[in-house]
């Protein structure tokens, strides 16, 4: 079955920083890129693992805050729709 293309842009916030993110799926892998300074990238089997890897250079405290940001709700909802289509609508 052909995988649907996913390409999302969103902004995450912590108590002292803000970072624009891009999340893409390439085959079975996810790539997250923080568009900030040196633009760290992360690769993972899931969107969350790719985001976590890309946010690593910001430090543990900021990474936890970024991953808890409610701004992740909208991209999560967008990711859920293609996931349902990939699984046959279940």
Coordinates of N, CA and C in Angstrom, one line a residue:
X1 N 0.8 -1.2 0.0 CA 0.0 0.0 0.0 C 0.9 1.3 0.0
X2 N 0.6 2.2 -0.8 CA 1.3 3.4 -0.9 C 1.1 4.3 0.3
X3 N 2.2 4.8 0.9 CA 2.1 5.7 2.1 C 1.7 7.1 1.6
X4 N 0.8 7.7 2.4 CA 0.5 9.1 2.1 C 1.6 10.0 2.5
X5 N 1.8 11.1 1.8 CA 2.9 12.1 2.1 C 2.4 12.9 3.3
X6 N 3.3 13.2 4.2 CA 3.0 14.1 5.3 C 4.1 15.1 5.4
X7 N 3.7 16.4 5.5 CA 4.6 17.5 5.6 C 3.9 18.6 6.4
X8 N 4.3 18.7 7.7 CA 3.6 19.7 8.6 C 4.6 20.7 9.1
X9 N 4.1 22.0 9.2 CA 4.9 23.0 9.8 C 4.1 23.6 11.0
X10 N 4.8 23.8 12.2 CA 4.2 24.3 13.4 C 5.2 24.9 14.3
X11 N 4.8 25.7 15.3 CA 5.7 26.3 16.2 C 5.5 25.8 17.6
X12 N 6.6 25.5 18.3 CA 6.5 25.0 19.7 C 7.1 26.1 20.6
X13 N 6.6 26.0 21.8 CA 7.0 27.1 22.8 C 7.4 26.4 24.1
X14 N 8.4 27.0 24.7 CA 8.9 26.6 26.1 C 8.8 27.9 26.9
X15 N 9.2 27.8 28.2 CA 9.2 29.0 29.0 C 10.1 30.1 28.6
X16 N 11.2 29.7 27.8 CA 12.1 30.8 27.4 C 12.5 30.7 25.9
X17 N 11.8 29.9 25.2 CA 12.2 29.8 23.7 C 10.9 29.5 22.9
X18 N 11.1 29.7 21.6 CA 10.1 29.3 20.6 C 10.9 28.8 19.4
X19 N 10.3 27.7 18.8 CA 11.0 27.1 17.7 C 10.0 26.7 16.6
X20 N 10.3 27.0 15.4 CA 9.5 26.6 14.3 C 10.0 25.2 13.9
X21 N 9.0 24.3 13.7 CA 9.4 22.9 13.3 C 8.7 22.5 12.0
X22 N 9.4 21.6 11.3 CA 8.9 20.9 10.1 C 9.0 19.4 10.4
X23 N 7.9 18.7 10.1 CA 7.8 17.3 10.3 C 7.4 16.7 9.0
X24 N 8.2 15.7 8.6 CA 7.9 15.0 7.3 C 8.1 13.5 7.4
X25 N 7.3 12.8 6.6 CA 7.5 11.4 6.6 C 8.1 11.0 5.2
X26 N 9.2 10.1 5.4 CA 9.9 9.6 4.2 C 9.8 8.1 4.3
X27 N 8.9 7.5 3.6 CA 8.7 6.0 3.7 C 8.3 5.6 5.1
X28 N 9.1 4.8 5.8 CA 8.8 4.4 7.1 C 9.4 5.3 8.2
X29 N 10.1 6.2 7.8 CA 10.8 7.1 8.8 C 10.2 8.5 8.8
X30 N 10.4 9.1 10.0 CA 9.9 10.5 10.2 C 11.2 11.4 10.4
X31 N 11.1 12.6 9.8 CA 12.2 13.5 10.0 C 11.6 14.8 10.5
X32 N 12.2 15.3 11.6 CA 11.8 16.6 12.2 C 12.9 17.5 12.1
X33 N 12.7 18.8 11.7 CA 13.7 19.8 11.6 C 13.3 21.0 12.3
X34 N 14.1 21.4 13.3 CA 13.9 22.7 14.0 C 14.5 23.8 13.1
X35 N 13.7 24.7 12.7 CA 14.2 25.8 11.9 C 14.6 27.0 12.8
X36 N 15.8 26.7 13.5 CA 16.3 27.7 14.5 C 17.8 27.6 14.5
X37 N 18.5 28.6 14.3 CA 19.9 28.6 14.4 C 20.6 27.6 13.4
X38 N 21.2 26.6 14.0 CA 21.8 25.6 13.2 C 20.9 24.5 12.6
X39 N 19.6 24.7 12.9 CA 18.6 23.8 12.3 C 18.8 22.3 12.6
X40 N 18.8 21.9 13.9 CA 19.0 20.5 14.1 C 17.9 19.6 13.5
X41 N 18.2 18.4 13.1 CA 17.2 17.5 12.6 C 17.2 16.2 13.4
X42 N 16.1 15.6 13.4 CA 16.0 14.3 14.1 C 15.2 13.3 13.2
X43 N 15.6 12.0 13.3 CA 15.0 11.0 12.5 C 14.5 9.9 13.5
X44 N 13.3 9.4 13.2 CA 12.7 8.4 14.1 C 11.7 7.5 13.4
X45 N 11.3 6.5 14.0 CA 10.2 5.6 13.5 C 8.9 6.2 13.8
X46 N 8.8 7.1 14.7 CA 7.5 7.8 15.0 C 7.7 9.3 14.9
X47 N 6.6 10.0 14.7 CA 6.8 11.5 14.7 C 7.3 12.0 16.1
X48 N 6.9 11.4 17.2 CA 7.4 11.9 18.5 C 8.9 11.6 18.7
X49 N 9.3 10.5 18.2 CA 10.8 10.2 18.4 C 11.6 11.1 17.5
X50 N 11.1 11.4 16.3 CA 11.9 12.4 15.5 C 11.9 13.8 16.1
X51 N 10.7 14.2 16.6 CA 10.7 15.5 17.3 C 11.6 15.5 18.5
X52 N 11.6 14.5 19.3 CA 12.5 14.5 20.5 C 13.9 14.5 20.1
X53 N 14.3 13.8 19.0 CA 15.7 13.9 18.6 C 16.1 15.3 18.1
X54 N 15.2 15.9 17.3 CA 15.5 17.2 16.8 C 15.6 18.3 17.9
X55 N 14.9 18.1 19.0 CA 14.9 19.0 20.1 C 16.0 18.8 21.1
X56 N 16.7 17.7 21.0 CA 17.8 17.4 21.9 C 18.8 18.5 22.1
X57 N 19.2 19.2 21.1 CA 20.2 20.3 21.3 C 19.7 21.5 22.2
X58 N 18.4 21.6 22.4 CA 17.9 22.6 23.3 C 18.0 22.3 24.7
X59 N 18.4 21.1 25.1 CA 18.5 20.7 26.5 C 17.3 20.0 27.0
X60 N 17.5 19.2 28.0 CA 16.4 18.3 28.5 C 15.2 19.1 29.0
X61 N 15.3 20.2 29.7 CA 14.2 20.9 30.3 C 13.4 21.5 29.1
X62 N 14.0 22.2 28.2 CA 13.3 22.8 27.0 C 12.6 21.7 26.2
X63 N 13.3 20.6 26.0 CA 12.7 19.5 25.2 C 11.4 19.0 25.8
X64 N 11.5 18.8 27.1 CA 10.2 18.3 27.8 C 9.1 19.4 27.7
X65 N 9.5 20.6 27.8 CA 8.4 21.7 27.7 C 7.9 21.8 26.2
X66 N 8.8 21.6 25.2 CA 8.4 21.7 23.8 C 7.4 20.5 23.6
X67 N 7.8 19.3 24.1 CA 6.9 18.1 23.8 C 5.6 18.1 24.6
X68 N 5.5 19.0 25.6 CA 4.3 19.1 26.4 C 3.4 20.3 25.9
X69 N 3.9 21.0 24.9 CA 3.2 22.2 24.4 C 1.9 21.8 23.7
X70 N 0.9 22.5 24.1 CA -0.5 22.1 23.5 C -0.5 22.4 22.0
X71 N 0.5 23.2 21.5 CA 0.5 23.4 20.1 C 0.7 22.1 19.3
X72 N 1.1 21.1 20.0 CA 1.3 19.8 19.3 C -0.1 19.1 19.0
X73 N -1.1 19.6 19.6 CA -2.4 19.0 19.4 C -2.9 19.1 17.9
X74 N -2.7 20.2 17.3 CA -3.2 20.4 15.9 C -2.4 19.4 15.0
X75 N -1.0 19.4 15.0 CA -0.3 18.5 14.2 C -0.7 17.0 14.5
X76 N -1.0 16.7 15.8 CA -1.4 15.3 16.1 C -2.7 14.9 15.5
X77 N -3.6 15.9 15.4 CA -4.9 15.6 14.8 C -4.7 15.4 13.3
X78 N -3.9 16.2 12.7 CA -3.6 16.1 11.3 C -2.9 14.8 10.9
X79 N -2.0 14.3 11.8 CA -1.4 13.0 11.6 C -2.3 11.8 11.8
X80 N -3.3 12.0 12.6 CA -4.3 10.9 12.9 C -5.1 10.6 11.6
X81 N -5.5 11.6 10.9 CA -6.3 11.3 9.7 C -5.6 10.5 8.7
X82 N -4.3 10.8 8.2 CA -3.7 9.9 7.3 C -3.4 8.5 7.9
X83 N -3.2 8.4 9.2 CA -3.0 7.1 9.9 C -4.2 6.2 9.7
X84 N -5.4 6.8 9.9 CA -6.6 6.1 9.7 C -6.8 5.6 8.3
X85 N -6.4 6.4 7.3 CA -6.5 6.0 5.9 C -5.5 4.9 5.6
X86 N -4.3 5.0 6.2 CA -3.3 3.9 5.9 C -3.7 2.6 6.5
X87 N -4.5 2.6 7.6 CA -4.9 1.4 8.2 C -6.3 0.9 7.7
X88 N -6.8 1.5 6.6 CA -8.0 1.1 6.0 C -9.2 1.7 6.7
X89 N -9.1 2.8 7.4 CA -10.2 3.5 8.0 C -10.6 3.0 9.4
X90 N -9.8 2.1 10.0 CA -10.2 1.6 11.3 C -9.7 2.4 12.4

